[in-house]
Short mmCIF file of C-alpha atoms in Angstrom, two decimals:
data_model
loop_
_atom_site.label_atom_id
_atom_site.label_comp_id
_atom_site.label_asym_id
_atom_site.label_seq_id
_atom_site.Cartn_x
_atom_site.Cartn_y
_atom_site.Cartn_z
CA UNK A 1 48.39 14.10 16.18
CA UNK A 2 49.70 13.40 19.61
CA UNK A 3 48.06 16.39 21.44
CA UNK A 4 44.42 17.60 21.67
CA UNK A 5 43.49 19.37 18.42
CA UNK A 6 40.95 22.21 18.51
CA UNK A 7 39.17 23.94 15.93
CA UNK A 8 36.51 25.37 18.09
CA UNK A 9 34.08 28.36 16.52
CA UNK A 10 36.23 28.08 13.36
CA UNK A 11 35.06 28.96 9.98
CA UNK A 12 36.22 26.68 7.24
CA UNK A 13 35.15 27.67 3.77
CA UNK A 14 35.51 24.32 2.01
CA UNK A 15 35.85 20.77 2.52
CA UNK A 16 37.50 19.24 5.73
CA UNK A 17 39.38 16.10 5.41
CA UNK A 18 40.31 14.05 8.34
CA UNK A 19 40.90 10.82 6.41
CA UNK A 20 43.41 8.03 7.69
CA UNK A 21 44.58 10.51 10.36
CA UNK A 22 45.43 9.20 13.92
CA UNK A 23 44.39 11.42 16.82
CA UNK A 24 45.67 10.25 20.19
CA UNK A 25 43.91 12.91 21.94
CA UNK A 26 40.35 14.80 22.01
CA UNK A 27 39.31 16.52 18.79
CA UNK A 28 36.91 19.47 19.12
CA UNK A 29 35.09 21.02 16.45
CA UNK A 30 32.77 22.36 18.87
CA UNK A 31 30.82 25.51 17.33
CA UNK A 32 32.66 25.43 13.96
CA UNK A 33 31.07 26.39 10.82
CA UNK A 34 31.86 24.25 7.58
CA UNK A 35 30.82 25.42 4.16
CA UNK A 36 31.31 22.01 2.64
CA UNK A 37 31.70 18.41 3.59
CA UNK A 38 33.41 16.79 6.41
CA UNK A 39 35.17 13.24 5.80
CA UNK A 40 36.43 10.84 8.47
CA UNK A 41 37.17 7.96 6.30
CA UNK A 42 39.49 5.20 8.08
CA UNK A 43 40.63 7.79 10.63
CA UNK A 44 41.25 6.78 14.21
CA UNK A 45 40.24 8.76 17.23
CA UNK A 46 41.70 7.72 20.35
CA UNK A 47 39.97 10.41 22.36
CA UNK A 48 36.62 12.10 22.24
CA UNK A 49 35.52 13.54 18.93
CA UNK A 50 33.27 16.74 19.95
CA UNK A 51 31.49 18.43 17.11
CA UNK A 52 28.74 19.84 19.33
CA UNK A 53 26.88 22.88 17.67
CA UNK A 54 28.85 22.39 14.50
CA UNK A 55 27.15 24.13 11.50
CA UNK A 56 27.81 21.89 8.42
CA UNK A 57 26.23 22.89 4.98
CA UNK A 58 27.42 19.80 3.34
CA UNK A 59 27.80 16.01 4.17
CA UNK A 60 29.35 14.38 6.98
CA UNK A 61 30.62 10.98 6.07
CA UNK A 62 31.49 8.41 8.67
CA UNK A 63 32.94 5.26 7.03
CA UNK A 64 35.51 2.81 8.33
CA UNK A 65 36.63 5.00 11.06
CA UNK A 66 37.76 3.79 14.51
CA UNK A 67 36.24 5.85 17.67
CA UNK A 68 37.71 4.61 20.94
CA UNK A 69 35.57 7.32 22.81
CA UNK A 70 32.41 9.23 22.41
CA UNK A 71 31.36 11.06 19.23
CA UNK A 72 29.24 13.84 20.23
CA UNK A 73 27.25 15.74 17.43
CA UNK A 74 24.53 17.26 19.65
CA UNK A 75 22.71 20.62 19.15
CA UNK A 76 24.32 20.77 15.63
CA UNK A 77 22.76 21.67 12.14
CA UNK A 78 23.79 19.56 9.20
CA UNK A 79 22.91 19.05 5.63
CA UNK A 80 23.32 15.17 5.43
CA UNK A 81 24.71 12.61 7.81
CA UNK A 82 25.97 9.64 5.63
CA UNK A 83 26.93 6.66 8.06
CA UNK A 84 28.47 3.87 6.31
CA UNK A 85 29.48 1.75 9.23
CA UNK A 86 32.70 1.88 11.50
CA UNK A 87 35.30 -0.34 12.96
CA UNK A 88 34.37 0.77 16.25
CA UNK A 89 32.07 3.22 17.92
CA UNK A 90 30.72 3.04 21.35
CA UNK A 91 28.55 6.01 21.76
CA UNK A 92 27.15 8.38 19.13
CA UNK A 93 25.32 11.30 20.70
CA UNK A 94 23.06 13.28 18.20
CA UNK A 95 20.81 14.94 21.08
CA UNK A 96 18.84 18.04 19.66
CA UNK A 97 20.63 18.01 16.19
CA UNK A 98 18.80 18.63 13.03
CA UNK A 99 19.80 17.30 9.59
CA UNK A 100 18.02 17.44 6.20
CA UNK A 101 19.00 13.81 5.32
CA UNK A 102 20.08 10.79 7.56
CA UNK A 103 21.44 8.08 5.40
CA UNK A 104 22.67 4.67 7.20
CA UNK A 105 24.21 2.22 4.76
CA UNK A 106 25.61 -0.77 6.54
CA UNK A 107 26.43 -4.57 5.67
CA UNK A 108 25.11 -5.55 9.00
CA UNK A 109 23.37 -4.38 12.24
CA UNK A 110 26.83 -5.00 13.93
CA UNK A 111 28.03 -1.88 12.10
CA UNK A 112 25.63 0.23 14.13
CA UNK A 113 27.13 2.09 17.11
CA UNK A 114 26.99 0.38 20.37
CA UNK A 115 24.72 3.13 22.01
CA UNK A 116 22.71 6.03 20.43
CA UNK A 117 21.46 9.20 21.88
CA UNK A 118 18.76 10.48 19.77
CA UNK A 119 16.47 12.59 21.81
CA UNK A 120 15.45 15.68 19.90
CA UNK A 121 17.23 14.32 16.81
CA UNK A 122 15.10 15.64 13.91
CA UNK A 123 15.42 15.21 9.98
CA UNK A 124 13.52 15.17 6.97
CA UNK A 125 14.44 12.00 5.24
CA UNK A 126 15.99 8.66 6.54
CA UNK A 127 17.34 6.14 4.35
CA UNK A 128 18.23 2.75 5.61
CA UNK A 129 20.11 0.34 3.50
CA UNK A 130 21.16 -3.21 4.97
CA UNK A 131 23.09 -5.81 3.14
CA UNK A 132 22.06 -8.91 5.11
CA UNK A 133 19.09 -10.88 4.84
CA UNK A 134 15.77 -9.51 3.28
CA UNK A 135 13.71 -10.59 6.21
CA UNK A 136 15.94 -8.47 8.61
CA UNK A 137 15.87 -5.52 6.43
CA UNK A 138 12.11 -5.25 7.27
CA UNK A 139 13.34 -4.45 10.75
CA UNK A 140 16.19 -2.05 9.80
CA UNK A 141 14.60 1.05 11.59
CA UNK A 142 13.75 -0.92 14.67
CA UNK A 143 17.19 -2.39 15.00
CA UNK A 144 18.74 1.02 14.63
CA UNK A 145 16.34 2.61 17.46
CA UNK A 146 17.27 -0.54 19.48
CA UNK A 147 20.51 0.81 20.15
CA UNK A 148 19.18 3.88 22.17
CA UNK A 149 21.18 4.03 25.34
CA UNK A 150 17.98 5.19 27.17
CA UNK A 151 14.50 4.84 25.68
CA UNK A 152 12.48 8.08 25.04
CA UNK A 153 9.51 8.13 22.63
CA UNK A 154 10.65 10.81 20.54
CA UNK A 155 13.25 9.01 18.36
CA UNK A 156 10.28 6.54 17.44
CA UNK A 157 7.74 9.13 16.63
CA UNK A 158 10.18 11.06 14.42
CA UNK A 159 11.41 7.89 12.38
CA UNK A 160 7.60 7.03 12.14
CA UNK A 161 6.72 10.46 10.97
CA UNK A 162 9.28 10.45 8.22
CA UNK A 163 8.49 6.80 7.14
CA UNK A 164 4.76 7.73 6.90
CA UNK A 165 5.42 10.91 4.95
CA UNK A 166 7.38 8.78 2.20
CA UNK A 167 4.57 6.47 1.77
CA UNK A 168 5.53 3.46 4.09
CA UNK A 169 2.67 3.41 6.72
CA UNK A 170 2.95 0.00 7.66
CA UNK A 171 6.74 0.57 8.25
CA UNK A 172 5.92 3.46 10.53
CA UNK A 173 3.46 1.36 12.39
CA UNK A 174 6.20 -1.29 13.02
CA UNK A 175 8.46 1.21 14.41
CA UNK A 176 5.85 2.85 16.98
CA UNK A 177 4.87 -0.68 17.87
CA UNK A 178 8.65 -1.36 18.64
CA UNK A 179 8.66 1.79 20.48
CA UNK A 180 5.73 0.85 22.83
CA UNK A 181 7.17 -2.65 23.45
CA UNK A 182 10.44 -0.88 24.53
CA UNK A 183 8.16 1.37 26.87
CA UNK A 184 6.68 -1.68 28.20
CA UNK A 185 10.17 -3.37 29.03
CA UNK A 186 11.14 -0.19 30.73
CA UNK A 187 8.06 0.01 32.93
CA UNK A 188 8.83 -3.55 34.21
CA UNK A 189 12.37 -2.82 34.91
CA UNK A 190 11.46 0.13 36.84
CA UNK A 191 8.83 -1.56 38.85
CA UNK A 192 6.16 0.67 37.38
CA UNK A 193 3.76 -2.50 37.33
CA UNK A 194 0.67 -0.31 36.78
CA UNK A 195 2.03 1.13 33.61
CA UNK A 196 3.29 -2.32 32.43
CA UNK A 197 -0.10 -3.97 33.14
CA UNK A 198 -1.74 -1.24 30.97
CA UNK A 199 0.57 -1.50 28.20
CA UNK A 200 0.33 -5.19 28.09
CA UNK A 201 -3.37 -5.22 27.76
CA UNK A 202 -3.09 -2.75 25.07
CA UNK A 203 -0.55 -5.10 23.10
CA UNK A 204 -2.69 -8.21 23.53
CA UNK A 205 -6.02 -6.73 22.93
CA UNK A 206 -5.54 -4.03 20.13
CA UNK A 207 -1.81 -4.22 19.24
CA UNK A 208 -1.40 -0.66 20.77
CA UNK A 209 -3.73 0.48 18.05
CA UNK A 210 -1.17 0.66 15.22
CA UNK A 211 -2.17 -0.81 11.64
CA UNK A 212 -3.51 -4.17 11.19
CA UNK A 213 -2.59 -5.19 14.68
CA UNK A 214 -5.55 -3.23 15.77
CA UNK A 215 -7.95 -5.87 14.48
CA UNK A 216 -6.55 -8.44 16.87
CA UNK A 217 -9.21 -7.33 19.20
CA UNK A 218 -11.66 -9.22 16.68
CA UNK A 219 -9.99 -12.57 17.76
CA UNK A 220 -10.86 -11.82 21.46
CA UNK A 221 -14.42 -10.98 20.73
CA UNK A 222 -14.83 -14.23 18.73
CA UNK A 223 -12.99 -16.26 21.26
CA UNK A 224 -15.40 -14.88 24.14
CA UNK A 225 -18.44 -15.65 22.23
CA UNK A 226 -17.44 -19.05 21.37
CA UNK A 227 -16.51 -19.78 25.09
CA UNK A 228 -19.86 -18.12 26.19
CA UNK A 229 -21.68 -20.38 23.71
CA UNK A 230 -19.93 -23.54 25.17
CA UNK A 231 -20.85 -22.49 28.59
CA UNK A 232 -24.47 -22.11 27.64
CA UNK A 233 -24.41 -25.71 26.31
CA UNK A 234 -22.79 -26.98 29.67
CA UNK A 235 -25.97 -25.96 31.57
CA UNK A 236 -28.23 -29.16 32.09
CA UNK A 237 -31.02 -27.44 33.70
CA UNK A 238 -33.44 -26.77 31.07
CA UNK A 239 -35.61 -24.45 33.17
CA UNK A 240 -32.86 -22.00 33.43
CA UNK A 241 -32.17 -21.68 29.82
CA UNK A 242 -35.62 -22.61 28.41
CA UNK A 243 -35.95 -19.37 26.31
CA UNK A 244 -32.79 -20.54 24.18
CA UNK A 245 -34.04 -24.05 23.61
CA UNK A 246 -34.98 -25.15 20.26
CA UNK A 247 -36.34 -28.23 18.41
CA UNK A 248 -33.12 -28.94 16.80
CA UNK A 249 -29.52 -29.02 18.07
CA UNK A 250 -28.56 -26.61 15.47
CA UNK A 251 -30.97 -24.05 16.21
CA UNK A 252 -30.14 -24.42 20.10
CA UNK A 253 -26.47 -23.68 19.08
CA UNK A 254 -27.48 -20.67 17.29
CA UNK A 255 -29.47 -19.27 20.04
CA UNK A 256 -26.52 -19.85 22.48
CA UNK A 257 -24.21 -18.18 20.05
CA UNK A 258 -26.25 -14.89 19.92
CA UNK A 259 -27.07 -14.82 23.57
CA UNK A 260 -23.16 -15.11 24.10
CA UNK A 261 -22.78 -12.25 21.79
CA UNK A 262 -25.77 -10.05 23.28
CA UNK A 263 -24.11 -10.37 26.79
CA UNK A 264 -20.57 -9.38 25.35
CA UNK A 265 -21.68 -6.44 23.48
CA UNK A 266 -21.97 -3.28 25.78
CA UNK A 267 -24.79 -0.77 25.46
CA UNK A 268 -26.25 -2.46 22.47
CA UNK A 269 -29.11 -5.14 23.05
CA UNK A 270 -29.93 -7.67 20.33
CA UNK A 271 -32.91 -9.28 22.09
CA UNK A 272 -34.84 -8.03 25.32
CA UNK A 273 -35.60 -11.77 26.13
CA UNK A 274 -31.79 -12.35 26.62
CA UNK A 275 -31.87 -9.95 29.80
CA UNK A 276 -34.41 -12.25 31.54
CA UNK A 277 -32.17 -15.34 31.39
CA UNK A 278 -30.29 -16.17 34.64
CA UNK A 279 -27.93 -18.93 34.20
CA UNK A 280 -27.46 -21.04 37.59
CA UNK A 281 -23.87 -21.41 39.48
CA UNK A 282 -20.58 -21.02 37.88
CA UNK A 283 -21.96 -20.00 34.39
CA UNK A 284 -23.47 -17.01 36.04
CA UNK A 285 -20.17 -15.98 37.39
CA UNK A 286 -18.67 -16.72 33.96
CA UNK A 287 -21.18 -14.33 32.23
CA UNK A 288 -20.47 -11.54 34.68
CA UNK A 289 -16.87 -11.97 33.52
CA UNK A 290 -17.93 -12.05 30.03
CA UNK A 291 -19.98 -8.86 30.43
CA UNK A 292 -16.90 -7.12 31.98
CA UNK A 293 -14.66 -8.32 29.39
CA UNK A 294 -16.90 -6.79 26.72
CA UNK A 295 -16.87 -3.29 28.26
CA UNK A 296 -13.01 -3.55 28.69
CA UNK A 297 -12.63 -4.51 24.87
CA UNK A 298 -14.97 -1.41 23.84
CA UNK A 299 -12.89 0.78 26.13
CA UNK A 300 -9.59 -0.35 24.36
CA UNK A 301 -11.16 -0.27 21.03
CA UNK A 302 -12.52 3.43 21.37
CA UNK A 303 -9.25 4.57 23.07
CA UNK A 304 -7.35 3.16 20.06
CA UNK A 305 -9.63 4.81 17.42
CA UNK A 306 -9.08 8.10 19.67
CA UNK A 307 -5.38 7.87 19.34
CA UNK A 308 -5.17 7.62 23.15
CA UNK A 309 -3.27 4.33 23.19
CA UNK A 310 -0.67 5.71 20.79
CA UNK A 311 0.59 8.53 23.40
#
């Protein structure tokens, strides 16, 4: 086809085959209604393929085709999108589209489109199958979403929602974590350093509050307690730390450990005696930081439990 092909607002009662055809100009199926499947196997599109607002009751099969320009399937309603890889596809726009099933079966992540636009793209099922290494298959959905031309949180939350509904909560958490990581990078590129600092703090303290990463906060709690214990042991003036001294070195270390824990824990007091101890010099300054760090960790943990950090 040398000239532009238009089938806009057409009513097609059966399957539409575009297999192996060569289109030298734009193809428009905008607003068409197809009561069947649409095949693009091995077709070559030199111009834009516009399927905006299309209504497709069956399956859209994209396989081994070449797309020199954009593929627009925005604001459409489809039964199934079966993406099996292409020879070339720069931009795939699925903005505002709804499908029942999204199926992506590729040999390698290089078969993905170079750029995806997925804001408002919704689906009830998403199957991803990757023929590469097993360890990379675990990051299939993150690799797919990494192709987003512009970061928006909705594609990540939509993917995670479907994965969770199909009994894959850890995969869902990994997708949400990847979304927060992308948001953090965008904040840095846009010089939004306040947002970047907030997200960085959430990442390193509670892993944004997703899955088992949430419990990395326990590492920081234990580390701060140990550091506080070592600071107590560095104080040489017995008069300042006299309430914590014991007959044996072991008992003294235990007292230091629980003193450090008591200072770190906000609100809760393990022992009233600890509040009367006033370390000298730089250890006093350290324990100011120690107490503030305890409040910050508690805030992040509570924020994670409340789901604030996931928004």
